[in-house]
Amino acid sequence: MSTSDIIWWHVYPLGATGAPIREEHDEAPRLRQLEPWLDYLIELGCNGLLLGPIFKSVSHGYDTLDHFQIDPRLGTNEDFDHLMAACRERGIHVMLDGVFNHVARTHPLVAQGLAGDTDWEGHGELATLHHEDPRVADLVTDVMCYWLERGITGWRLDVAYSVPPEFWRTVLARVRERFPDALFLGEVIHGDYAEIAAAGTLDTVTQYELWKALWSSIKDVNFWELDHALGRHRDLCEHMVPNTFVGNHDVDRIASKVGQDGALVATALLMALPGMPSIYYGDEQGFEGLRGEGFAADDPVRPPLPASPAELSSLGQWIFEEHKKLIAFRRRHRWLETATLEVTDKTNEAITVALESGSERATVTAWLDPAPGVRITSGGETCYEWSAV
């Protein structure tokens, strides 16, 4: 499907709604807590809600117990339908996080012999599904179609790189027969992104190489690193529209890596470069957080949101306003999604990227000295400019 009009706001629901993760579970309609944030999402300029795991699970959501049931900590399937109706009223697309590589060790599939011979990446509490078993393909097909029927736009496929590509080919072909416009975003961290996507017939993948270069080049004052990554990004964009981002639920907050000023430079580059951008909830407010160690490692980057946007600290308002301007620029220049790019100038402290699509042209220049700043021009006019000075 076309993604040229979708900019995602990525939320980790269990964390954002303050659900208990490792403590004794309760039952509450917490999904409805996201409804006050839908107008905020629209105000920001996004029109897609990318939800982390929402299905019944043991703790953090990636240890699924039932793919057909909303986690009781978040509510019921009816609460999900309520949220979907609120999204439809606002024209918001919804993508769900599909954890189809592994399940909780206590999932009934383990007892049925459909998972469990091996742990996933050394996590004893997670059992890898037997993807060679046709019953697993049947189950995943049914799960995908069940929630697509309830109105979602597509699926983020967790650790897609760990699943045999022939499994994705089989399942996605079946799902597309019923939902030809469904979008499938594979989580891929390392390797040949284009080859992995093609082998599994994925529509797109997570662009971790660009994420790494964006924050690292700013942190180390070395835009030569970004130049190298942009060359690979240009090649990748010949095959797909990759999901681009500067933050998500698995990584340190961008503001904690490079400061709020540096984070804004990274976001400006994100919004000017080809791809399908997503904003991780709170990054638009300058949220900070570094991953830790042990079972609670992810908690600092998956914090609860206040009851409503009105309760946010005023300290993040300026960053929010700059994000709005940048996303508005992106919306006015939708051609950037599939633009070609060329780095026309670079030093350690600055980089200039020219973007082109047909008769359209734009240029983005970012610099770190004497203070972080960025300028975006198109059609001979300055579309966006900001400097920390």
Coordinates of N, CA and C in Angstrom, one line a residue, residues 21 33 71 80-81 93 118 132 136-137 140 161 194 211 231 261 266 300-301 336 343 374-375 388:
I21 N 4.1 -4.4 34.9 CA 4.9 -5.3 34.0 C 5.3 -6.6 34.7
Q33 N -7.1 4.8 27.8 CA -6.3 6.0 28.2 C -5.6 6.6 27.1
D71 N -4.5 -7.9 26.2 CA -4.0 -8.2 27.5 C -5.0 -7.6 28.5
F80 N -10.5 -2.4 22.6 CA -9.7 -2.2 21.4 C -10.6 -1.7 20.3
D81 N -11.8 -2.3 20.2 CA -12.7 -1.8 19.2 C -13.1 -0.3 19.4
H93 N -4.5 5.7 11.0 CA -4.1 4.3 10.7 C -3.6 3.7 12.0
T118 N 13.6 -24.8 21.4 CA 14.7 -23.9 21.7 C 14.2 -22.6 22.3
E132 N 8.3 -24.4 10.7 CA 8.2 -25.4 9.6 C 6.9 -26.2 9.7
V136 N 1.4 -23.7 12.4 CA 1.9 -22.4 12.9 C 1.6 -21.4 11.8
A137 N 1.8 -21.7 10.6 CA 1.5 -20.8 9.5 C 0.0 -20.5 9.5
V140 N -0.8 -18.1 12.5 CA -0.4 -16.7 12.2 C -1.3 -16.0 11.2
Y161 N 13.8 -10.9 11.2 CA 15.0 -11.5 10.8 C 15.2 -12.9 11.3
A194 N 17.5 -5.2 2.0 CA 16.7 -5.4 0.8 C 16.5 -6.9 0.5
W211 N 19.3 5.0 11.7 CA 19.1 5.4 13.1 C 20.5 5.5 13.8
G231 N 24.6 6.7 1.8 CA 24.9 6.0 0.6 C 24.2 4.7 0.6
D261 N 19.1 19.5 21.8 CA 19.4 20.3 20.6 C 19.8 19.3 19.5
A266 N 18.7 15.7 14.5 CA 18.4 14.4 14.0 C 17.0 14.2 13.4
P300 N 13.2 2.6 31.7 CA 13.4 4.1 31.5 C 13.0 4.6 30.1
V301 N 13.0 3.7 29.1 CA 12.6 4.2 27.7 C 11.2 3.9 27.4
L336 N 9.1 13.5 -0.9 CA 10.3 13.2 -0.2 C 10.4 11.7 0.2
V343 N 24.7 13.5 -1.1 CA 25.4 14.3 -0.2 C 26.3 15.3 -1.0
V374 N 19.9 23.6 11.8 CA 19.5 22.9 10.5 C 18.7 23.9 9.7
R375 N 18.9 23.7 8.4 CA 18.1 24.6 7.4 C 17.6 23.7 6.3
A388 N 20.4 26.4 17.7 CA 20.4 26.5 19.2 C 21.0 27.9 19.6

